[in-house]
Amino acid sequence: MGVEPTAPWSVETRRWVLIGLVILAALVLYWIRETLTVLVLALILAYLLNPLVALFQRHARISRLLAAGLIYLAFITLLIALAGTLTPIVVRQFLGLAADLDQILARLDAALQQFPLLGTLGLHVNVTTLANQLRAEMTTIVAFVPRVLIGVGSGVFRTVLVLVLSFYLLKDAEMIGRGIENAVPGEYRNEFRRIRFEFASIWSSFLRGQIVLALIIGTVTTLVLTVLGVRNALLLGLLAGILEVVPNLGPIIAAIPAVLIAFFQGSANWGIENTTFALIVVVAYVLIQQLENHLIVPSVLGSSVNLPPVVILFGALAGASLAGILGIFLAAPLLATARLIGRFLFQKLLEPEAATKSGE
């Protein structure tokens, strides 16, 4: 006996079902908010490695599973090698900076004494209190950095979970993509493919471009500071690369410690007066920023998100309050994705009205 066909849902029923699904999705995201970071990081890692797996699979003519496994093995090996090489240097430079803190603050105190106007304006800087606060913060960071890079306790579990999830997402990426596309009704499939293409263009351009940008800026900054003789150049270059995730303000924040170190400690390579040397470092950071804005960003990022800087900045602030560093990093592509979906929905909402008018 055949199954009787069911009556199609009315427009009102579909609307309420859609609203219910949106509410349910929001509740699910709220319930899993603690583990959402793991899932997002796994998705990002799988998305970044997917082109390499597809390329390797196509040229080596091997299975998707084997290609994913080999690429993953190479990635983890490279990650361990980089961590093993860079971690001791970064920690040593950080400890060196902490050891030089007293000298830097003593010179800061002497410099402030030359500006008695600060006291008359009610701007008093207690260098001893500042030193204690900075020393406490740096001690906390020094103790925290190895745990972040090596991972202990729950950090190890989360790291392993990200790696395992991303591997399975990478292995089954094609199957997942086909499954999602097959779930879309045939009459909407072309629209789905168009949106998926634009979505992929936003995220692939941004994620890969942002990583390349951070690597370039971090490397260039490290090399320039090393040539100039700024102490702790690798640590400062690493900071410059990481702060590329903060739009507009990141490069400025990254330049501040380098300029202070140059002003109070001078150059290790050149016999330049400290004030002059600090100005040279400022000029170096400005030139790197100009190189980034006019050459590197257009070539690497292009118009991946195509949003006004002020919108990205406000999005980053909102992302920071919601998800910390990850929220700052993902603010721009999320805003671009929201704009893409908003335009599509706005267009679809206007279609019935346009169709009615044309029928009349």
PDB file of C-alpha atoms in Angstrom, residues 254-265 277-279 281-282:
ATOM      1  CA  ALA A 254      52.248  46.737  18.408  1.00  0.00           C
ATOM      2  CA  ALA A 255      54.490  49.766  17.807  1.00  0.00           C
ATOM      3  CA  ILE A 256      54.224  51.192  21.342  1.00  0.00           C
ATOM      4  CA  PRO A 257      56.478  48.671  23.190  1.00  0.00           C
ATOM      5  CA  ALA A 258      59.060  48.765  20.381  1.00  0.00           C
ATOM      6  CA  VAL A 259      59.293  52.563  20.542  1.00  0.00           C
ATOM      7  CA  LEU A 260      59.561  52.502  24.355  1.00  0.00           C
ATOM      8  CA  ILE A 261      62.324  49.886  24.245  1.00  0.00           C
ATOM      9  CA  ALA A 262      64.152  51.910  21.591  1.00  0.00           C
ATOM     10  CA  PHE A 263      63.838  55.104  23.636  1.00  0.00           C
ATOM     11  CA  PHE A 264      64.955  53.671  26.978  1.00  0.00           C
ATOM     12  CA  GLN A 265      67.440  50.983  25.879  1.00  0.00           C
ATOM     13  CA  PHE A 277      66.695  55.967  17.595  1.00  0.00           C
ATOM     14  CA  ALA A 278      63.117  55.937  18.918  1.00  0.00           C
ATOM     15  CA  LEU A 279      62.093  58.278  16.086  1.00  0.00           C
ATOM     16  CA  VAL A 281      61.746  53.039  14.989  1.00  0.00           C
ATOM     17  CA  VAL A 282      58.557  55.115  14.682  1.00  0.00           C
TER      18      VAL A 282
END
